[in-house]
Amino acid sequence: MTAALNWTAATRLSIREHDGLLAVAADPHGVFKLTRQGHVRLPADARRAAHLGTGDRVLLVAHLDQQTVTVFPPGALDQLVLPVLQGGEDL
């Protein structure tokens, strides 16, 4: 995903929480960077704000035209999916 965004280890990033989601954006003034392996490390305060626990899996959605990634934590995914499943047909 970072390759599709043309992000490298030198790409500076900003990470902010908004409505329980995390927005990661290429930002020349950002204080975060990718790891050498091309991974985005989410700082502890961002993980706490998004209610992410150790080992939680997330859904990452890249917005190529905006050079951003949205991180959907498990709680946010529950809010999106559970209303659709409740009262629906058995799967």
Coordinates of C-alpha atoms in Angstrom, one line a residue:
M1 CA 0.0 0.0 0.0
T2 CA 2.8 2.4 0.9
A3 CA 4.4 1.7 -2.5
A4 CA 1.1 2.5 -4.3
L5 CA 1.1 5.8 -2.4
N6 CA 4.7 6.4 -3.4
W7 CA 5.6 6.7 0.3
T8 CA 9.2 5.9 1.2
A9 CA 11.2 5.8 4.5
A10 CA 11.8 9.5 4.0
T11 CA 8.1 10.4 3.7
R12 CA 6.9 12.4 6.7
L13 CA 3.5 11.6 8.0
S14 CA 0.8 13.1 10.3
I15 CA -1.5 10.9 12.2
R16 CA -4.7 12.1 13.8
E17 CA -7.8 10.6 15.3
H18 CA -11.3 11.6 13.9
D19 CA -14.5 9.9 15.1
G20 CA -12.7 6.8 16.2
L21 CA -10.7 6.4 13.0
L22 CA -7.1 7.3 12.4
A23 CA -6.1 9.3 9.4
V24 CA -2.5 9.0 8.2
A25 CA -1.4 11.6 5.7
A26 CA 1.8 12.5 3.9
D27 CA 2.8 15.8 5.4
P28 CA 6.1 17.6 4.9
H29 CA 5.7 18.9 8.5
G30 CA 4.7 15.6 10.0
V31 CA 6.6 14.2 12.9
F32 CA 6.2 10.5 12.0
K33 CA 8.0 8.4 9.3
L34 CA 7.7 5.0 7.8
T35 CA 10.0 2.2 9.1
R36 CA 12.7 1.0 6.8
Q37 CA 10.4 -1.9 6.0
G38 CA 7.7 0.5 4.8
H39 CA 5.4 0.1 7.8
V40 CA 3.5 2.8 9.5
R41 CA 3.9 2.7 13.3
L42 CA 1.0 4.1 15.2
P43 CA 2.1 6.0 18.2
A44 CA 0.6 5.0 21.6
D45 CA -1.5 8.2 22.0
A46 CA -3.1 7.5 18.6
R47 CA -3.8 3.9 19.5
R48 CA -5.4 4.9 22.7
A49 CA -7.5 7.5 21.0
A50 CA -8.8 4.9 18.5
H51 CA -9.2 2.3 21.3
L52 CA -6.7 -0.1 19.7
G53 CA -5.3 -2.9 21.8
T54 CA -2.1 -4.9 21.4
G55 CA -2.6 -7.3 18.5
D56 CA -5.8 -5.7 17.2
R57 CA -6.3 -6.2 13.5
V58 CA -7.3 -3.1 11.5
L59 CA -8.7 -2.4 8.1
L60 CA -6.5 0.0 6.1
V61 CA -8.1 2.0 3.3
A62 CA -5.7 4.0 1.0
H63 CA -7.0 7.1 -0.7
L64 CA -4.4 7.4 -3.5
D65 CA -5.6 10.7 -4.9
Q66 CA -5.4 12.3 -1.4
Q67 CA -2.2 10.5 -0.3
T68 CA -3.9 9.3 2.9
V69 CA -4.7 6.1 4.7
T70 CA -7.7 5.6 7.0
V71 CA -7.2 3.1 9.8
F72 CA -10.5 1.4 10.8
P73 CA -10.1 -0.2 14.3
P74 CA -12.3 -3.2 15.3
G75 CA -14.8 -1.0 17.2
A76 CA -15.4 1.2 14.1
L77 CA -15.8 -1.9 11.9
D78 CA -18.4 -3.3 14.4
Q79 CA -20.4 -0.1 14.1
L80 CA -20.4 -0.4 10.3
V81 CA -21.1 -4.1 10.0
L82 CA -23.3 -5.1 12.9
P83 CA -26.4 -3.0 12.0
V84 CA -26.4 -4.6 8.6
L85 CA -26.2 -8.1 10.1
Q86 CA -28.8 -7.6 12.8
G87 CA -32.2 -8.7 11.7
G88 CA -30.8 -9.9 8.3
E89 CA -30.8 -13.3 6.9
D90 CA -28.7 -16.0 8.5
L91 CA -25.3 -16.2 6.8

